[in-house]
Amino acid sequence: MDRTSVDAGLLQSRYRLTKQRAAVLRALSDGMHLSAETIHARVRTNLPDVSLGTIYRTLDILRAIGLVQVFSFAGGAARYEAALAKHHHLLCSSCRSLVNVNADGLSDIARDIATQAGYTDIDCALTITGRCSTCSSPP
Amino acid sequence: MDRTSVDAGLLQSRYRLTKQRAAVLRALSDGMHLSAETIHARVRTNLPDVSLGTIYRTLDILRAIGLVQVFSFAGGAARYEAALAKHHHLLCSSCRSLVNVNADGLSDIARDIATQAGYTDIDCALTITGRCSTCSSPP
DNA sequence: CTCTCTGCAAAGCATTTGCACATTG
DNA sequence: CAATGTGCAAATGCTTTGCAGAGAG
């Protein structure tokens, strides 16, 4: 099994690197903002017996280590994403699609605000909600 | 029953102004970022027979009209708030407390980003996550 | 060999919904 | 009085958890 830099994060932690966890990491590096269900489906193509419970347990560990970012919103399952490059999200209120945006200016301002309010360990992943161009234009 | 400017929003809509809905609006104008459970408890002090289902139905209507903002995050119930003055939130990753912040600069940048990406109906309520000063300082 | 991890299935919460009755406009 | 709203309780969807056996180091 080849060990990516992402796997290394797990190895350095107190957690074991199992084939299930490696498969979750692989699934995450393939796609963006995936639901647990989607990750489960992808992992199953290689490991048909993996349970959804294991997916959730793994994602929680990866989040605790800081390898994964989680996004929650009203009326749907949470989305998970490899925490490689920090970025923000545009969430369509109509079709629930997620799009990544890089905006350091936004991060800097947000970080300043939180710092001045006495916050530490600041996570600057912001979600801007709106109606995407596809949903706005007539069919 | 006195009719606040908030009630007016409901009256102008195609929805009826019932005593349950008025009570939910009153509860929302009292506190900030409340959970459905908390709103239910508050409404019950005046209307003991209101069901939780009605609270959810009402909150959904108010959100659809634009009178209420909803905030969701991993591992907890959604929080609801009267959409009077738009502002952002600081969420403590440890104790899950929410604090309001006004930052027009943040809103402006976020709106620009979304606009350039072709988004409309942009909602600039952002949530910055971090560890609040209470949770950071030793006990 | 020990300690951690996994699959399974059941439980847990937050939220939604179908239905018969009550209420609003 | 016609249309909408409500309480109740059951259903749903996402996520977590207890347990006994499997696997990593």
XYZ file of C-alpha atoms in Angstrom, chain B residues 1-119:
119
model
C -52.995 41.223 20.334
C -50.526 43.912 19.437
C -49.029 43.629 16.004
C -45.342 44.223 15.758
C -43.499 44.992 12.569
C -42.504 41.345 12.573
C -46.098 40.214 12.674
C -46.727 42.484 9.718
C -44.491 40.305 7.605
C -46.718 37.349 8.247
C -49.871 39.332 7.597
C -48.606 40.467 4.233
C -47.890 36.889 3.237
C -50.392 34.284 2.212
C -50.134 32.783 5.697
C -52.490 33.282 8.581
C -51.473 34.931 11.792
C -52.379 32.421 14.462
C -51.662 32.728 18.147
C -49.053 29.963 17.836
C -47.173 31.825 15.128
C -47.335 35.074 17.029
C -45.946 33.292 20.072
C -43.036 31.881 18.063
C -42.243 35.356 16.757
C -42.386 36.711 20.298
C -40.037 33.990 21.551
C -37.636 34.762 18.723
C -37.610 38.469 19.468
C -36.759 37.710 23.103
C -33.647 35.601 22.635
C -30.934 34.964 20.125
C -30.054 31.842 18.176
C -32.515 29.536 19.889
C -33.063 25.870 19.171
C -36.513 24.584 18.217
C -36.670 22.853 21.588
C -35.969 26.097 23.441
C -38.528 27.991 21.399
C -41.022 25.234 22.130
C -40.371 25.549 25.865
C -40.794 29.329 25.767
C -43.956 29.234 23.721
C -45.397 26.636 26.075
C -45.276 29.010 29.027
C -48.123 30.878 27.362
C -49.633 28.181 25.188
C -49.076 24.872 26.994
C -50.539 22.699 24.241
C -48.401 23.824 21.324
C -46.688 20.863 19.702
C -43.083 20.708 18.606
C -44.297 19.894 15.111
C -46.046 23.240 14.944
C -42.873 24.992 16.064
C -40.973 23.404 13.196
C -43.708 24.148 10.702
C -43.867 27.751 11.828
C -40.110 28.205 11.742
C -40.026 26.831 8.228
C -42.671 29.286 7.079
C -40.895 32.179 8.751
C -37.679 31.152 7.067
C -39.402 30.953 3.692
C -40.776 34.476 4.149
C -37.365 35.674 5.251
C -38.276 36.583 8.819
C -35.995 33.982 10.334
C -32.428 32.874 9.743
C -31.369 29.295 10.399
C -27.916 28.072 11.402
C -26.916 24.434 11.297
C -23.755 22.817 12.482
C -22.372 19.354 13.026
C -23.537 17.502 16.086
C -26.373 19.626 17.317
C -29.799 21.021 16.676
C -30.243 23.967 14.323
C -30.551 27.443 15.781
C -33.132 29.990 14.734
C -33.004 33.752 14.948
C -35.140 36.698 13.912
C -33.682 38.131 10.724
C -33.856 41.730 11.848
C -30.293 42.989 11.613
C -28.016 40.841 9.503
C -24.846 39.797 11.283
C -22.305 37.027 11.427
C -21.612 34.475 14.125
C -18.718 33.198 16.149
C -19.289 29.555 17.039
C -17.226 27.991 19.813
C -16.118 24.546 18.738
C -15.909 23.490 22.362
C -18.999 24.783 24.170
C -21.078 25.522 21.035
C -21.891 29.024 22.227
C -22.851 31.509 19.544
C -21.886 35.173 19.569
C -23.024 37.814 17.124
C -20.585 39.986 15.205
C -21.255 42.870 12.906
C -18.750 43.128 10.098
C -19.907 44.862 6.994
C -16.502 44.445 5.391
C -16.926 40.707 5.558
C -20.417 40.899 4.092
C -19.269 43.073 1.231
C -16.405 40.812 0.228
C -18.559 37.718 0.490
C -21.276 39.306 -1.600
C -18.766 40.306 -4.277
C -17.376 36.808 -4.471
C -20.792 35.236 -4.835
C -21.933 37.821 -7.356
C -18.905 37.258 -9.544
C -19.614 33.543 -9.433
C -23.067 34.238 -10.837
C -25.033 33.785 -7.633
